Short mmCIF file of N, CA and C in Angstrom, two decimals:
data_model
loop_
_atom_site.label_atom_id
_atom_site.label_comp_id
_atom_site.label_asym_id
_atom_site.label_seq_id
_atom_site.Cartn_x
_atom_site.Cartn_y
_atom_site.Cartn_z
N MET A 1 13.68 127.99 -54.63
CA MET A 1 12.70 127.31 -53.84
C MET A 1 11.83 128.31 -53.29
N PRO A 2 10.55 128.16 -53.25
CA PRO A 2 9.48 129.01 -52.77
C PRO A 2 9.70 129.36 -51.20
N SER A 3 9.35 130.51 -50.79
CA SER A 3 9.28 130.79 -49.41
C SER A 3 7.91 130.46 -48.83
N PHE A 4 7.98 129.76 -47.66
CA PHE A 4 6.75 129.26 -47.13
C PHE A 4 6.35 130.01 -45.72
N GLU A 5 6.99 131.22 -45.49
CA GLU A 5 6.79 131.73 -44.20
C GLU A 5 5.36 132.22 -44.04
N SER A 6 4.71 132.70 -45.06
CA SER A 6 3.31 133.13 -44.99
C SER A 6 2.26 132.00 -45.48
N PHE A 7 2.69 130.88 -45.79
CA PHE A 7 1.92 129.77 -46.33
C PHE A 7 1.57 128.88 -45.11
N HIS A 8 0.25 128.86 -44.70
CA HIS A 8 -0.18 128.01 -43.57
C HIS A 8 -1.08 126.81 -43.98
N VAL A 9 -0.73 125.66 -43.68
CA VAL A 9 -1.54 124.48 -43.88
C VAL A 9 -2.47 124.41 -42.63
N VAL A 10 -3.69 124.05 -42.92
CA VAL A 10 -4.66 124.05 -41.87
C VAL A 10 -5.05 122.62 -41.47
N GLY A 11 -5.51 122.51 -40.20
CA GLY A 11 -5.96 121.25 -39.63
C GLY A 11 -5.05 120.13 -39.71
N ASP A 12 -5.50 118.88 -40.09
CA ASP A 12 -4.70 117.73 -40.21
C ASP A 12 -4.21 117.43 -41.61
N ARG A 13 -3.82 118.43 -42.29
CA ARG A 13 -3.22 118.39 -43.72
C ARG A 13 -1.75 118.54 -43.80
N VAL A 14 -1.21 118.05 -44.83
CA VAL A 14 0.20 118.23 -45.00
C VAL A 14 0.55 118.79 -46.46
N LEU A 15 1.55 119.51 -46.60
CA LEU A 15 1.88 120.05 -48.01
C LEU A 15 3.20 119.23 -48.40
N ILE A 16 2.96 118.70 -49.54
CA ILE A 16 4.16 117.72 -50.00
C ILE A 16 4.63 118.10 -51.37
N ARG A 17 5.95 118.06 -51.55
CA ARG A 17 6.64 118.27 -52.87
C ARG A 17 6.84 116.89 -53.40
N PRO A 18 5.87 116.57 -54.38
CA PRO A 18 5.92 115.20 -54.90
C PRO A 18 7.06 114.88 -55.81
N GLU A 19 7.47 113.57 -55.86
CA GLU A 19 8.57 113.19 -56.81
C GLU A 19 7.85 113.10 -58.10
N ARG A 20 8.69 113.72 -59.08
CA ARG A 20 8.11 113.68 -60.47
C ARG A 20 9.17 113.14 -61.46
N GLY A 21 8.73 112.99 -62.63
CA GLY A 21 9.84 112.55 -63.47
C GLY A 21 9.74 111.01 -63.93
N GLU A 22 10.70 110.52 -64.55
CA GLU A 22 10.71 109.27 -64.90
C GLU A 22 11.19 108.22 -63.91
N ALA A 23 10.79 106.97 -63.97
CA ALA A 23 11.23 106.00 -62.94
C ALA A 23 11.65 104.77 -63.93
N ARG A 24 12.55 104.13 -63.27
CA ARG A 24 13.04 102.84 -63.91
C ARG A 24 12.61 101.60 -63.23
N THR A 25 12.03 100.74 -64.00
CA THR A 25 11.61 99.48 -63.54
C THR A 25 12.81 98.54 -63.33
N GLU A 26 12.44 97.36 -62.47
CA GLU A 26 13.54 96.40 -62.28
C GLU A 26 14.02 95.80 -63.47
N ALA A 27 13.26 95.78 -64.47
CA ALA A 27 13.76 95.19 -65.87
C ALA A 27 14.49 96.27 -66.66
N GLY A 28 14.62 97.58 -66.17
CA GLY A 28 15.26 98.58 -66.88
C GLY A 28 14.43 99.40 -67.71
N LEU A 29 13.16 99.27 -67.78
CA LEU A 29 12.34 100.12 -68.58
C LEU A 29 12.10 101.46 -67.90
N ILE A 30 12.10 102.44 -68.64
CA ILE A 30 11.81 103.88 -68.12
C ILE A 30 10.44 104.20 -68.18
N LEU A 31 9.73 104.46 -67.15
CA LEU A 31 8.30 104.94 -67.19
C LEU A 31 8.23 106.41 -67.10
N PRO A 32 7.58 106.96 -68.01
CA PRO A 32 7.41 108.44 -67.89
C PRO A 32 6.41 108.84 -66.90
N ALA A 33 6.43 110.19 -66.43
CA ALA A 33 5.70 110.63 -65.37
C ALA A 33 4.19 110.44 -65.62
N SER A 34 3.68 110.45 -66.88
CA SER A 34 2.37 110.21 -67.07
C SER A 34 1.81 108.85 -66.82
N VAL A 35 2.66 107.84 -66.94
CA VAL A 35 2.36 106.50 -66.49
C VAL A 35 2.35 106.39 -64.96
N ARG A 36 3.26 106.94 -64.34
CA ARG A 36 3.39 106.99 -62.82
C ARG A 36 2.22 107.63 -62.21
N ALA A 37 1.68 108.65 -62.87
CA ALA A 37 0.50 109.33 -62.29
C ALA A 37 -0.71 108.54 -61.95
N LYS A 38 -0.71 107.31 -62.79
CA LYS A 38 -1.86 106.37 -62.52
C LYS A 38 -1.62 105.55 -61.33
N ASP A 39 -0.44 105.54 -60.76
CA ASP A 39 -0.14 104.65 -59.61
C ASP A 39 -0.96 105.13 -58.49
N ALA A 40 -1.38 104.18 -57.56
CA ALA A 40 -2.16 104.58 -56.44
C ALA A 40 -1.33 105.17 -55.24
N VAL A 41 -0.09 104.72 -55.20
CA VAL A 41 0.84 105.26 -54.14
C VAL A 41 1.91 106.10 -54.81
N GLU A 42 2.28 107.18 -54.16
CA GLU A 42 3.28 108.07 -54.64
C GLU A 42 4.05 108.43 -53.46
N GLY A 43 5.24 109.05 -53.72
CA GLY A 43 6.21 109.53 -52.65
C GLY A 43 6.57 110.99 -52.87
N GLY A 44 7.01 111.64 -51.77
CA GLY A 44 7.37 113.11 -51.78
C GLY A 44 7.79 113.50 -50.48
N ARG A 45 8.41 114.72 -50.50
CA ARG A 45 8.97 115.26 -49.34
C ARG A 45 7.90 116.20 -48.63
N ILE A 46 7.81 116.06 -47.31
CA ILE A 46 6.80 116.86 -46.59
C ILE A 46 7.47 118.35 -46.44
N VAL A 47 6.68 119.34 -46.83
CA VAL A 47 7.21 120.66 -46.77
C VAL A 47 6.68 121.39 -45.49
N LYS A 48 5.37 121.32 -45.27
CA LYS A 48 4.70 121.94 -44.15
C LYS A 48 3.69 121.00 -43.59
N VAL A 49 3.38 121.12 -42.30
CA VAL A 49 2.23 120.35 -41.78
C VAL A 49 1.32 121.31 -41.02
N GLY A 50 0.07 120.95 -40.92
CA GLY A 50 -0.88 121.69 -40.23
C GLY A 50 -0.80 121.57 -38.77
N PRO A 51 -1.57 122.22 -38.06
CA PRO A 51 -1.48 122.21 -36.50
C PRO A 51 -1.98 120.85 -35.92
N GLY A 52 -2.74 120.08 -36.54
CA GLY A 52 -3.21 118.70 -36.11
C GLY A 52 -4.59 118.64 -36.07
N HIS A 53 -5.03 117.64 -35.29
CA HIS A 53 -6.54 117.23 -35.28
C HIS A 53 -7.13 118.11 -34.20
N LEU A 54 -8.14 118.79 -34.55
CA LEU A 54 -8.95 119.66 -33.57
C LEU A 54 -9.78 118.73 -32.63
N THR A 55 -9.66 118.99 -31.38
CA THR A 55 -10.39 118.41 -30.35
C THR A 55 -10.84 119.26 -29.26
N ALA A 56 -11.77 118.78 -28.41
CA ALA A 56 -12.26 119.63 -27.28
C ALA A 56 -11.07 119.66 -26.29
N ASN A 57 -10.98 120.78 -25.56
CA ASN A 57 -9.97 120.96 -24.47
C ASN A 57 -10.72 120.47 -23.18
N PRO A 58 -10.19 119.24 -22.61
CA PRO A 58 -10.76 118.85 -21.37
C PRO A 58 -10.54 119.75 -20.19
N GLU A 59 -9.64 120.69 -20.26
CA GLU A 59 -9.30 121.60 -19.17
C GLU A 59 -10.23 122.86 -19.27
N TYR A 60 -10.97 122.95 -20.36
CA TYR A 60 -11.87 124.21 -20.50
C TYR A 60 -13.13 124.14 -19.62
N SER A 61 -13.46 125.29 -19.01
CA SER A 61 -14.66 125.41 -18.26
C SER A 61 -14.95 126.83 -18.22
N ASP A 62 -16.24 127.19 -18.46
CA ASP A 62 -16.63 128.53 -18.35
C ASP A 62 -17.34 128.71 -17.03
N ALA A 63 -17.50 127.64 -16.19
CA ALA A 63 -18.25 127.68 -14.97
C ALA A 63 -17.44 128.36 -13.85
N GLU A 64 -16.10 128.54 -13.98
CA GLU A 64 -15.31 129.13 -13.02
C GLU A 64 -14.63 130.40 -13.64
N PRO A 65 -15.38 131.58 -13.38
CA PRO A 65 -14.87 132.81 -14.08
C PRO A 65 -13.53 133.28 -13.35
N TRP A 66 -13.16 132.86 -12.22
CA TRP A 66 -11.91 133.17 -11.59
C TRP A 66 -10.63 132.41 -12.16
N ALA A 67 -10.95 131.35 -12.76
CA ALA A 67 -9.90 130.48 -13.32
C ALA A 67 -9.23 131.19 -14.49
N PRO A 68 -8.02 130.78 -14.78
CA PRO A 68 -7.25 131.35 -15.83
C PRO A 68 -8.00 130.98 -17.22
N ALA A 69 -8.00 131.92 -18.23
CA ALA A 69 -8.69 131.62 -19.41
C ALA A 69 -7.95 130.55 -20.20
N ARG A 70 -8.79 129.61 -20.69
CA ARG A 70 -8.29 128.54 -21.55
C ARG A 70 -9.16 128.47 -22.83
N ASP A 71 -8.49 127.97 -23.80
CA ASP A 71 -9.28 127.75 -25.16
C ASP A 71 -10.14 126.55 -25.01
N ALA A 72 -11.38 126.64 -25.62
CA ALA A 72 -12.31 125.50 -25.63
C ALA A 72 -11.83 124.33 -26.51
N VAL A 73 -11.00 124.73 -27.44
CA VAL A 73 -10.42 123.51 -28.32
C VAL A 73 -8.96 123.54 -28.18
N ARG A 74 -8.28 122.38 -28.76
CA ARG A 74 -6.83 122.29 -28.84
C ARG A 74 -6.59 121.43 -29.97
N TYR A 75 -5.34 121.46 -30.42
CA TYR A 75 -4.95 120.60 -31.52
C TYR A 75 -4.02 119.48 -31.09
N LEU A 76 -4.29 118.25 -31.42
CA LEU A 76 -3.46 117.09 -31.24
C LEU A 76 -2.41 117.06 -32.35
N PRO A 77 -1.11 117.19 -32.07
CA PRO A 77 -0.16 117.32 -33.10
C PRO A 77 -0.09 116.10 -34.15
N LEU A 78 0.35 116.32 -35.31
CA LEU A 78 0.49 115.19 -36.34
C LEU A 78 1.83 114.39 -36.13
N GLN A 79 1.86 113.24 -36.64
CA GLN A 79 3.06 112.39 -36.54
C GLN A 79 4.05 112.80 -37.61
N ALA A 80 3.60 113.49 -38.68
CA ALA A 80 4.50 113.85 -39.68
C ALA A 80 5.25 115.22 -39.40
N PHE A 81 6.47 115.43 -39.92
CA PHE A 81 7.15 116.64 -39.62
C PHE A 81 7.75 117.14 -41.00
N ALA A 82 7.93 118.35 -41.19
CA ALA A 82 8.61 118.92 -42.43
C ALA A 82 9.93 118.30 -42.59
N GLY A 83 10.29 117.93 -43.70
CA GLY A 83 11.50 117.11 -43.99
C GLY A 83 11.41 115.70 -44.15
N ASP A 84 10.39 115.04 -43.60
CA ASP A 84 10.08 113.66 -43.68
C ASP A 84 9.80 113.36 -45.19
N TYR A 85 10.18 112.05 -45.47
CA TYR A 85 9.77 111.63 -46.81
C TYR A 85 8.52 110.69 -46.71
N ALA A 86 7.49 110.93 -47.53
CA ALA A 86 6.20 110.25 -47.22
C ALA A 86 5.74 109.46 -48.41
N LEU A 87 5.18 108.24 -48.10
CA LEU A 87 4.44 107.60 -49.10
C LEU A 87 3.02 107.74 -48.79
N PHE A 88 2.23 108.12 -49.81
CA PHE A 88 0.79 108.49 -49.56
C PHE A 88 -0.08 108.03 -50.82
N LEU A 89 -1.31 107.98 -50.50
CA LEU A 89 -2.36 107.60 -51.47
C LEU A 89 -2.64 108.89 -52.48
N ARG A 90 -2.20 108.65 -53.60
CA ARG A 90 -2.25 109.72 -54.60
C ARG A 90 -3.70 110.23 -54.86
N ASN A 91 -4.61 109.41 -54.88
CA ASN A 91 -6.09 109.76 -55.13
C ASN A 91 -6.63 110.77 -54.11
N ASP A 92 -6.06 110.82 -52.94
CA ASP A 92 -6.55 111.69 -51.95
C ASP A 92 -5.94 113.04 -51.92
N ALA A 93 -5.03 113.25 -52.76
CA ALA A 93 -4.27 114.52 -52.85
C ALA A 93 -4.85 115.51 -53.78
N ILE A 94 -4.76 116.77 -53.43
CA ILE A 94 -5.21 117.90 -54.14
C ILE A 94 -4.04 118.55 -54.66
N GLU A 95 -3.82 118.75 -55.97
CA GLU A 95 -2.67 119.42 -56.55
C GLU A 95 -2.84 120.93 -56.72
N ILE A 96 -1.83 121.67 -56.23
CA ILE A 96 -1.81 123.13 -56.30
C ILE A 96 -0.50 123.66 -56.85
N GLU A 97 -0.54 124.81 -57.34
CA GLU A 97 0.78 125.38 -57.79
C GLU A 97 0.97 126.65 -56.94
N TYR A 98 2.19 126.76 -56.37
CA TYR A 98 2.54 127.91 -55.51
C TYR A 98 4.01 128.26 -55.91
N ASP A 99 3.93 129.60 -56.20
CA ASP A 99 5.28 130.21 -56.62
C ASP A 99 5.96 129.58 -57.78
N GLY A 100 5.14 129.01 -58.76
CA GLY A 100 5.68 128.40 -59.94
C GLY A 100 6.02 126.90 -59.73
N GLU A 101 5.73 126.36 -58.58
CA GLU A 101 6.03 124.95 -58.28
C GLU A 101 4.77 124.16 -57.98
N THR A 102 4.74 122.91 -58.27
CA THR A 102 3.65 121.95 -58.05
C THR A 102 3.76 121.35 -56.69
N PHE A 103 2.79 121.33 -55.84
CA PHE A 103 2.68 120.69 -54.57
C PHE A 103 1.34 119.99 -54.39
N LEU A 104 1.40 119.07 -53.54
CA LEU A 104 0.07 118.31 -53.14
C LEU A 104 -0.22 118.63 -51.69
N ILE A 105 -1.62 118.80 -51.38
CA ILE A 105 -2.16 118.91 -50.07
C ILE A 105 -3.00 117.63 -49.85
N LEU A 106 -2.73 117.00 -48.87
CA LEU A 106 -3.60 115.87 -48.48
C LEU A 106 -3.65 115.63 -47.04
N PRO A 107 -4.79 114.97 -46.51
CA PRO A 107 -5.04 114.71 -45.17
C PRO A 107 -3.95 113.77 -44.61
N HIS A 108 -3.57 113.94 -43.33
CA HIS A 108 -2.70 113.16 -42.64
C HIS A 108 -2.95 111.62 -42.75
N GLY A 109 -4.28 111.38 -42.67
CA GLY A 109 -4.77 110.01 -42.79
C GLY A 109 -4.39 109.21 -44.08
N SER A 110 -4.13 110.04 -45.13
CA SER A 110 -3.69 109.50 -46.32
C SER A 110 -2.19 109.08 -46.50
N LEU A 111 -1.41 109.45 -45.38
CA LEU A 111 0.01 109.03 -45.46
C LEU A 111 0.09 107.55 -45.08
N LEU A 112 0.88 106.87 -45.73
CA LEU A 112 1.07 105.31 -45.51
C LEU A 112 2.28 105.10 -44.69
N ALA A 113 3.26 105.81 -44.97
CA ALA A 113 4.66 105.59 -44.26
C ALA A 113 5.46 106.84 -44.31
N LEU A 114 6.34 107.02 -43.29
CA LEU A 114 7.15 108.24 -43.21
C LEU A 114 8.67 107.62 -43.12
N VAL A 115 9.55 108.31 -43.85
CA VAL A 115 11.07 108.02 -43.60
C VAL A 115 11.48 109.39 -43.07
N ARG A 116 12.10 109.27 -41.77
CA ARG A 116 12.59 110.46 -41.17
C ARG A 116 14.11 110.40 -41.09
N PRO A 117 14.74 111.45 -41.50
CA PRO A 117 16.20 111.50 -41.41
C PRO A 117 16.73 111.30 -39.94
N THR A 118 17.68 110.43 -39.76
CA THR A 118 18.18 110.15 -38.37
C THR A 118 18.99 111.29 -37.84
N HIS A 119 19.53 112.10 -38.72
CA HIS A 119 20.38 113.34 -38.38
C HIS A 119 19.75 114.55 -38.86
N PRO A 120 19.56 115.57 -38.19
CA PRO A 120 18.89 116.79 -38.61
C PRO A 120 19.54 117.37 -39.70
N GLU A 121 20.91 117.27 -39.87
CA GLU A 121 21.63 117.87 -41.01
C GLU A 121 21.28 117.22 -42.32
N ASP A 122 20.64 115.89 -42.27
CA ASP A 122 20.33 115.18 -43.49
C ASP A 122 19.04 115.65 -44.03
N ALA A 123 18.25 116.44 -43.31
CA ALA A 123 16.88 116.89 -43.72
C ALA A 123 16.98 118.09 -44.58
N ASP A 124 16.09 118.23 -45.51
CA ASP A 124 16.21 119.50 -46.32
C ASP A 124 15.54 120.67 -45.46
N ASP A 125 15.97 121.80 -45.67
CA ASP A 125 15.63 122.96 -44.91
C ASP A 125 14.44 123.57 -45.72
N PHE A 126 13.15 123.36 -45.08
CA PHE A 126 11.90 123.92 -45.76
C PHE A 126 11.47 125.18 -45.10
N ALA A 127 11.88 125.56 -43.97
CA ALA A 127 11.54 126.66 -43.23
C ALA A 127 11.83 127.98 -43.77
#
């Protein structure tokens, strides 16, 4: 498994390890990955998330030089966390290869649903 210590996702994006391979239909047919790639919705495990949505900091003011320094912007955190299973819109994803493995980067707004483990020990360790 690749090390993600120096890999940083920016803004409101998430890094996902997509599900790949064959899938079985309700009728028992096996669909190869090439057929599944045409599906609009795909699933995968979230590996890393960006810092969030960039917004102005309402506490920032340069009119009071004696006040403690504050950043002019701040990030609103994302709803997704590393270890969550996500259903997402495949067309919005950008495929990358990192350390010999294929991943997808997509905006948080392209996530449709999250499945979060109820116990921390059930989540995969991506850190």
